[in-house]
Amino acid sequence: MSLAVVPCTDRAVWDGYVDRFQGHPQQLWGWGETKAMHGWSVDRVLVTDDENILGCAQLLVRKLPSPFGALVYVPRGPMCSEDNATAVLEQLAGYASSRHHGVALSIEPDWDAESPFAPAVAAAGFKPSANTVLIPRTLILDLAKTDDELMADMSKSTRANIRKSMRSEVDFRKVAAAAELEQVLGIYHETAARAGFGIHEDQYYRDIWANLGEGSPIIGAFDGDQLLAFVWLSRSGATAFELYGGVSAEGQKQRVNYGVKWAALRAMREDGCCRYDFNGLLNDGISDFKKQFAKHENMLMGTWEKPLSPLYPVYARAMPAARKALQAARRLLKRVTRR
């Protein structure tokens, strides 16, 4: 069997393959367009045997300082069957080396840690890496379950808060207008300041909204025209993935953050998604809130890298230190600009 890697330059065709392989929203065309506007280049490729498409991946490419070449990164991909995983990954690694002069191909698959995909990834020459972008420990809900089944896995207080929110006069609906998006950004700034996490510049979020379109629904809790809380998602045919969330001080008092999360779950089920990914669990207050919605956790495979250059050992040692320095610089800049 002769395999080849070929580019895909048609948005509709690409997103069709994402849905065919039950791919993750971070493999959608619109997500790649947003990353291309903020420091990355994007290459969408199909792995074919001339008769069939065996897999595909949206490659994000970032140039590195000389002499390292580039990092080639696949968020929540590639997309392929278990049987074809090793062959697809070998083809992608060869392409990342020859086409992009990559120092490494880094993947963070949307595959369970204990799935049969794990030995297939190792067989293709990939090794676990600590250079993580997307957190592998997460919570994924099965949206094939009924309301009662989903609620049965929640804490008693969570069920009570949801029911109280749904009986209130708060309106839970999708954000539909640019002015409402600006309210979302205002609450997100407020939430980030309260919880102490960093965020992007506002234009980054506006670009997500524009580039993903219907693939980026925001479910809001409204008191009249006033937004109290939101859950911002990206969604493919199979998977809904939480991107961001926030609640105002008034929304906290009314506990509408419970109701809006429940409204988001139900909306994504109505839209046809079968999985709802809460996007990472840490040991923090936000994660404690997420964990109230189920009795289980999920562990995905995490980050795996395949060296593509003799310089990879130097890169692997330098990358964590460089990332820490960049994060420290960003925190310092935010403190200075707030004064």
Tab-separated table of C-alpha atoms in Angstrom:
chain	number	residue	atom	x	y	z
A	1	MET	CA	0.000	0.000	0.000
A	2	SER	CA	1.474	3.326	-1.120
A	3	LEU	CA	0.596	6.245	1.140
A	4	ALA	CA	0.790	9.967	0.434
A	5	VAL	CA	0.102	13.232	2.243
A	6	VAL	CA	-1.871	15.789	0.242
A	7	PRO	CA	-3.073	19.279	1.209
A	8	CYS	CA	-6.748	20.153	1.597
A	9	THR	CA	-7.606	23.743	0.650
A	10	ASP	CA	-11.407	23.640	0.653
A	11	ARG	CA	-13.158	24.572	3.918
A	12	ALA	CA	-16.318	22.554	3.290
A	13	VAL	CA	-14.367	19.465	2.274
A	14	TRP	CA	-12.078	19.775	5.287
A	15	ASP	CA	-14.828	20.217	7.850
A	16	GLY	CA	-16.638	17.307	6.199
A	17	TYR	CA	-13.668	15.071	6.954
A	18	VAL	CA	-13.547	16.338	10.551
A	19	ASP	CA	-17.133	15.193	11.001
A	20	ARG	CA	-16.575	11.952	9.096
A	21	PHE	CA	-13.782	11.002	11.501
A	22	GLN	CA	-15.768	12.351	14.483
A	23	GLY	CA	-12.976	14.847	14.969
A	24	HIS	CA	-12.488	17.474	17.621
A	25	PRO	CA	-13.534	21.149	17.206
A	26	GLN	CA	-9.904	22.246	17.420
A	27	GLN	CA	-9.405	20.510	14.102
A	28	LEU	CA	-12.070	22.634	12.395
A	29	TRP	CA	-11.079	25.036	9.625
A	30	GLY	CA	-12.233	28.081	11.590
A	31	TRP	CA	-10.062	27.241	14.590
A	32	GLY	CA	-7.042	27.015	12.311
A	33	GLU	CA	-7.935	30.367	10.735
A	34	THR	CA	-7.915	31.987	14.172
A	35	LYS	CA	-4.524	30.500	15.060
A	36	ALA	CA	-3.184	31.702	11.695
A	37	MET	CA	-4.146	35.256	12.680
A	38	HIS	CA	-2.235	34.949	15.953
A	39	GLY	CA	1.272	33.686	15.353
A	40	TRP	CA	0.872	30.298	13.682
A	41	SER	CA	0.722	29.077	10.102
A	42	VAL	CA	-1.717	26.317	9.207
A	43	ASP	CA	-1.449	23.293	6.944
A	44	ARG	CA	-4.403	20.926	6.577
A	45	VAL	CA	-3.496	17.557	5.126
A	46	LEU	CA	-5.079	14.247	4.177
A	47	VAL	CA	-3.293	10.913	4.355
A	48	THR	CA	-4.399	8.764	1.425
A	49	ASP	CA	-3.607	5.422	-0.171
A	50	ASP	CA	-4.783	6.808	-3.545
A	51	GLU	CA	-8.201	5.226	-3.130
A	52	ASN	CA	-9.210	6.074	0.448
A	53	ILE	CA	-8.601	8.830	2.954
A	54	LEU	CA	-7.039	7.042	5.923
A	55	GLY	CA	-6.718	10.074	8.186
A	56	CYS	CA	-6.224	13.805	8.371
A	57	ALA	CA	-4.693	16.482	10.582
A	58	GLN	CA	-4.702	20.239	10.902
A	59	LEU	CA	-1.039	21.112	11.484
A	60	LEU	CA	-0.198	24.305	13.356
A	61	VAL	CA	3.316	25.439	12.542
A	62	ARG	CA	5.375	27.931	14.525
A	63	LYS	CA	8.811	29.074	13.451
A	64	LEU	CA	11.496	28.674	16.122
A	65	PRO	CA	14.745	30.571	16.542
A	66	SER	CA	17.589	29.339	14.344
A	67	PRO	CA	18.743	26.612	14.051
A	68	PHE	CA	15.687	24.720	15.347
A	69	GLY	CA	13.408	25.166	12.333
A	70	ALA	CA	9.784	24.848	13.428
A	71	LEU	CA	7.454	23.176	15.878
A	72	VAL	CA	4.608	21.327	14.186
A	73	TYR	CA	1.659	20.831	16.511
A	74	VAL	CA	-1.629	18.926	16.141
A	75	PRO	CA	-4.229	19.946	18.758
A	76	ARG	CA	-6.627	17.102	19.551
A	77	GLY	CA	-5.578	15.182	16.490
A	78	PRO	CA	-4.837	13.498	14.190
A	79	MET	CA	-8.083	11.955	13.058
A	80	CYS	CA	-8.027	8.350	11.907
A	81	SER	CA	-9.053	4.846	12.882
A	82	GLU	CA	-7.155	2.794	15.421
A	83	ASP	CA	-6.014	0.384	12.698
A	84	ASN	CA	-4.475	3.169	10.613
A	85	ALA	CA	-3.030	5.285	13.448
A	86	THR	CA	0.601	4.152	13.188
A	87	ALA	CA	0.741	4.526	9.409
A	88	VAL	CA	-0.984	7.929	9.491
A	89	LEU	CA	1.366	9.242	12.185
A	90	GLU	CA	4.450	8.028	10.341
A	91	GLN	CA	3.289	9.819	7.210
A	92	LEU	CA	2.544	13.019	9.109
A	93	ALA	CA	5.946	12.975	10.793
A	94	GLY	CA	7.734	12.547	7.466
A	95	TYR	CA	5.699	15.395	5.990
A	96	ALA	CA	6.349	17.684	8.980
A	97	SER	CA	10.063	17.075	8.560
A	98	SER	CA	10.315	17.534	4.788
A	99	ARG	CA	7.719	20.266	4.283
A	100	HIS	CA	8.116	22.338	7.458
A	101	HIS	CA	11.640	21.396	8.659
A	102	GLY	CA	10.182	20.570	12.049
A	103	VAL	CA	12.344	19.889	15.067
A	104	ALA	CA	9.449	17.792	16.386
A	105	LEU	CA	5.902	16.771	15.615
A	106	SER	CA	3.830	17.320	18.763
A	107	ILE	CA	0.374	15.762	19.040
A	108	GLU	CA	-2.323	15.901	21.716
A	109	PRO	CA	-4.867	13.343	20.470
A	110	ASP	CA	-8.505	13.207	21.465
A	111	TRP	CA	-7.962	9.587	22.490
A	112	ASP	CA	-8.268	7.987	25.924
A	113	ALA	CA	-5.025	7.168	27.717
A	114	GLU	CA	-5.995	3.492	28.024
A	115	SER	CA	-7.296	3.125	24.470
A	116	PRO	CA	-5.668	0.897	21.811
A	117	PHE	CA	-4.414	4.094	20.169
A	118	ALA	CA	-1.639	4.391	22.776
A	119	PRO	CA	0.519	1.501	21.504
A	120	ALA	CA	-0.091	2.673	17.929
A	121	VAL	CA	1.312	6.121	18.793
A	122	ALA	CA	4.359	4.576	20.472
A	123	ALA	CA	4.887	2.283	17.485
A	124	ALA	CA	5.122	5.354	15.236
A	125	GLY	CA	8.099	6.630	17.262
A	126	PHE	CA	6.347	9.135	19.533
A	127	LYS	CA	7.219	9.575	23.195
A	128	PRO	CA	5.325	11.274	26.058
A	129	SER	CA	6.262	14.928	26.532
A	130	ALA	CA	5.839	17.441	29.348
A	131	ASN	CA	5.389	20.312	26.851
A	132	THR	CA	1.633	20.258	27.343
A	133	VAL	CA	-0.790	22.780	25.863
A	134	LEU	CA	-4.166	21.076	26.361
A	135	ILE	CA	-4.719	19.436	29.749
A	136	PRO	CA	-5.300	15.667	29.396
A	137	ARG	CA	-7.170	15.272	32.682
A	138	THR	CA	-10.718	16.352	31.925
A	139	LEU	CA	-14.409	15.562	32.270
A	140	ILE	CA	-16.362	14.299	29.266
A	141	LEU	CA	-20.096	13.746	29.479
A	142	ASP	CA	-22.066	11.315	27.320
A	143	LEU	CA	-24.846	13.400	25.769
A	144	ALA	CA	-26.756	10.264	24.795
A	145	LYS	CA	-27.913	10.223	28.412
A	146	THR	CA	-31.255	11.686	29.448
A	147	ASP	CA	-31.642	14.716	31.692
A	148	ASP	CA	-32.365	12.455	34.641
A	149	GLU	CA	-29.319	10.286	33.945
A	150	LEU	CA	-27.024	13.309	33.670
A	151	MET	CA	-28.396	14.818	36.863
A	152	ALA	CA	-28.055	11.530	38.740
A	153	ASP	CA	-24.262	11.843	38.398
A	154	MET	CA	-24.224	15.375	39.844
A	155	SER	CA	-23.993	16.410	43.464
A	156	LYS	CA	-27.273	17.091	45.270
A	157	SER	CA	-26.465	20.784	45.671
A	158	THR	CA	-25.653	21.098	41.957
A	159	ARG	CA	-29.027	19.644	41.003
A	160	ALA	CA	-30.728	22.036	43.400
A	161	ASN	CA	-28.870	25.058	42.012
A	162	ILE	CA	-29.708	24.073	38.435
A	163	ARG	CA	-33.399	23.671	39.212
A	164	LYS	CA	-33.483	26.973	41.054
A	165	SER	CA	-31.836	28.727	38.103
A	166	MET	CA	-34.217	27.166	35.593
A	167	ARG	CA	-37.243	28.270	37.639
A	168	SER	CA	-36.012	31.859	37.746
A	169	GLU	CA	-36.877	34.602	35.264
A	170	VAL	CA	-33.385	34.373	33.753
A	171	ASP	CA	-33.415	33.614	30.028
A	172	PHE	CA	-30.889	31.014	28.851
A	173	ARG	CA	-30.140	31.356	25.133
A	174	LYS	CA	-27.403	31.629	22.541
A	175	VAL	CA	-25.539	34.912	22.223
A	176	ALA	CA	-26.531	36.269	18.838
A	177	ALA	CA	-25.327	39.860	18.466
A	178	ALA	CA	-22.018	41.705	18.475
A	179	ALA	CA	-23.149	43.889	21.387
A	180	GLU	CA	-23.835	40.753	23.426
A	181	LEU	CA	-20.365	39.463	22.555
A	182	GLU	CA	-18.903	42.606	24.097
A	183	GLN	CA	-20.832	41.818	27.291
A	184	VAL	CA	-19.277	38.337	27.189
A	185	LEU	CA	-15.805	39.851	27.002
A	186	GLY	CA	-16.574	42.220	29.866
A	187	ILE	CA	-17.655	39.368	32.127
A	188	TYR	CA	-14.656	37.304	31.066
A	189	HIS	CA	-12.305	40.099	32.137
A	190	GLU	CA	-14.148	40.313	35.461
A	191	THR	CA	-13.952	36.541	35.980
A	192	ALA	CA	-10.258	36.369	35.083
A	193	ALA	CA	-9.407	39.165	37.520
A	194	ARG	CA	-11.399	37.485	40.289
A	195	ALA	CA	-9.967	33.986	39.684
A	196	GLY	CA	-6.442	35.126	38.838
A	197	PHE	CA	-5.913	33.583	35.394
A	198	GLY	CA	-4.498	35.168	32.249
A	199	ILE	CA	-6.457	35.855	29.076
A	200	HIS	CA	-5.790	36.908	25.488
A	201	GLU	CA	-6.440	40.332	24.030
A	202	ASP	CA	-10.097	40.896	23.127
A	203	GLN	CA	-9.481	40.684	19.376
A	204	TYR	CA	-8.458	37.042	19.734
A	205	TYR	CA	-11.934	36.168	21.017
A	206	ARG	CA	-13.640	38.287	18.373
A	207	ASP	CA	-11.667	36.366	15.750
A	208	ILE	CA	-12.842	33.011	17.166
A	209	TRP	CA	-16.428	34.264	17.007
A	210	ALA	CA	-15.990	35.376	13.385
A	211	ASN	CA	-13.969	32.429	12.081
A	212	LEU	CA	-15.882	29.545	13.655
A	213	GLY	CA	-19.359	31.008	13.214
A	214	GLU	CA	-21.974	28.406	14.106
A	215	GLY	CA	-19.145	26.180	15.276
A	216	SER	CA	-18.581	28.525	18.239
A	217	PRO	CA	-21.874	28.895	20.153
A	218	ILE	CA	-22.002	30.967	23.326
A	219	ILE	CA	-24.790	30.111	25.763
A	220	GLY	CA	-25.711	33.066	27.939
A	221	ALA	CA	-27.837	33.703	31.009
A	222	PHE	CA	-29.723	36.968	30.493
A	223	ASP	CA	-31.751	39.130	32.842
A	224	GLY	CA	-33.539	41.167	30.220
A	225	ASP	CA	-30.744	42.519	28.021
A	226	GLN	CA	-28.118	42.142	30.746
A	227	LEU	CA	-25.775	39.161	30.532
A	228	LEU	CA	-25.087	37.472	33.881
A	229	ALA	CA	-23.044	34.418	32.861
A	230	PHE	CA	-21.895	32.516	29.793
A	231	VAL	CA	-20.366	29.283	28.524
A	232	TRP	CA	-18.431	29.658	25.256
A	233	LEU	CA	-17.960	26.466	23.249
A	234	SER	CA	-16.552	25.173	20.016
A	235	ARG	CA	-18.336	22.247	18.441
A	236	SER	CA	-17.873	19.719	15.668
A	237	GLY	CA	-20.437	17.151	14.627
A	238	ALA	CA	-19.564	14.837	17.511
A	239	THR	CA	-17.955	16.922	20.248
A	240	ALA	CA	-18.755	20.091	22.176
A	241	PHE	CA	-15.661	21.600	23.803
A	242	GLU	CA	-15.749	24.338	26.412
A	243	LEU	CA	-13.461	27.211	25.503
A	244	TYR	CA	-14.283	29.841	28.126
A	245	GLY	CA	-16.798	30.677	30.811
A	246	GLY	CA	-17.594	33.516	33.153
A	247	VAL	CA	-20.098	34.913	35.608
A	248	SER	CA	-20.718	38.413	36.931
A	249	ALA	CA	-20.937	39.242	40.620
A	250	GLU	CA	-24.729	39.438	40.320
A	251	GLY	CA	-24.782	36.131	38.437
A	252	GLN	CA	-22.832	34.540	41.266
A	253	LYS	CA	-25.392	35.751	43.795
A	254	GLN	CA	-28.166	34.167	41.747
A	255	ARG	CA	-26.056	31.028	41.055
A	256	VAL	CA	-26.892	31.229	37.371
A	257	ASN	CA	-23.483	29.742	36.549
A	258	TYR	CA	-25.105	26.376	37.334
A	259	GLY	CA	-28.078	27.049	35.116
A	260	VAL	CA	-26.023	28.283	32.177
A	261	LYS	CA	-23.809	25.179	32.301
A	262	TRP	CA	-26.901	22.979	32.246
A	263	ALA	CA	-28.369	25.021	29.397
A	264	ALA	CA	-25.124	24.556	27.440
A	265	LEU	CA	-25.206	20.779	27.924
A	266	ARG	CA	-28.767	20.562	26.700
A	267	ALA	CA	-28.181	22.926	23.768
A	268	MET	CA	-25.246	20.875	22.507
A	269	ARG	CA	-27.246	17.673	22.784
A	270	GLU	CA	-30.070	19.290	20.802
A	271	ASP	CA	-27.501	20.335	18.178
A	272	GLY	CA	-26.506	16.696	17.709
A	273	CYS	CA	-23.273	16.424	19.726
A	274	CYS	CA	-22.700	13.148	21.568
A	275	ARG	CA	-19.752	14.267	23.784
A	276	TYR	CA	-19.347	17.316	26.014
A	277	ASP	CA	-15.759	18.039	27.074
A	278	PHE	CA	-15.260	20.432	30.008
A	279	ASN	CA	-11.708	21.199	28.738
A	280	GLY	CA	-9.321	20.255	31.468
A	281	LEU	CA	-9.240	19.794	35.213
A	282	LEU	CA	-6.646	21.357	37.482
A	283	ASN	CA	-6.500	21.654	41.249
A	284	ASP	CA	-8.303	24.981	41.409
A	285	GLY	CA	-11.688	26.483	42.175
A	286	ILE	CA	-12.858	26.437	38.554
A	287	SER	CA	-12.109	22.726	38.318
A	288	ASP	CA	-13.884	22.103	41.619
A	289	PHE	CA	-16.952	23.704	40.063
A	290	LYS	CA	-16.694	21.529	36.940
A	291	LYS	CA	-16.354	18.343	38.995
A	292	GLN	CA	-19.763	18.927	40.570
A	293	PHE	CA	-21.347	17.891	37.257
A	294	ALA	CA	-20.243	14.232	37.310
A	295	LYS	CA	-18.805	11.505	39.535
A	296	HIS	CA	-16.030	10.542	37.116
A	297	GLU	CA	-13.024	12.038	35.372
A	298	ASN	CA	-11.463	11.261	31.993
A	299	MET	CA	-7.787	10.984	31.143
A	300	LEU	CA	-6.756	11.529	27.547
A	301	MET	CA	-3.391	10.464	26.126
A	302	GLY	CA	-1.717	13.791	26.765
A	303	THR	CA	1.187	15.223	24.770
A	304	TRP	CA	3.389	13.035	22.591
A	305	GLU	CA	6.314	14.184	20.457
A	306	LYS	CA	8.348	12.606	17.703
A	307	PRO	CA	11.861	14.015	17.244
A	308	LEU	CA	12.515	15.124	13.673
A	309	SER	CA	15.956	16.695	14.082
A	310	PRO	CA	19.280	15.959	15.784
A	311	LEU	CA	18.640	19.224	17.674
A	312	TYR	CA	15.549	17.820	19.371
A	313	PRO	CA	17.279	17.027	22.728
A	314	VAL	CA	18.428	20.650	23.003
A	315	TYR	CA	14.956	21.892	22.054
A	316	ALA	CA	13.277	19.564	24.577
A	317	ARG	CA	15.430	20.923	27.391
A	318	ALA	CA	15.072	24.570	26.368
A	319	MET	CA	11.351	24.627	25.638
A	320	PRO	CA	9.995	24.398	29.224
A	321	ALA	CA	12.338	27.153	30.434
A	322	ALA	CA	11.440	29.384	27.499
A	323	ARG	CA	7.730	28.875	28.136
A	324	LYS	CA	8.086	29.757	31.818
A	325	ALA	CA	10.010	32.911	30.935
A	326	LEU	CA	7.347	33.939	28.424
A	327	GLN	CA	4.547	33.357	30.921
A	328	ALA	CA	6.400	35.389	33.556
A	329	ALA	CA	6.896	38.230	31.080
A	330	ARG	CA	3.194	38.234	30.214
A	331	ARG	CA	2.188	38.341	33.888
A	332	LEU	CA	4.562	41.256	34.471
A	333	LEU	CA	3.183	43.103	31.462
A	334	LYS	CA	-0.393	42.659	32.699
A	335	ARG	CA	0.529	44.025	36.147
A	336	VAL	CA	2.244	47.038	34.595
A	337	THR	CA	-0.648	47.825	32.237
A	338	ARG	CA	-3.178	47.678	35.097
A	339	ARG	CA	-1.400	50.474	36.987
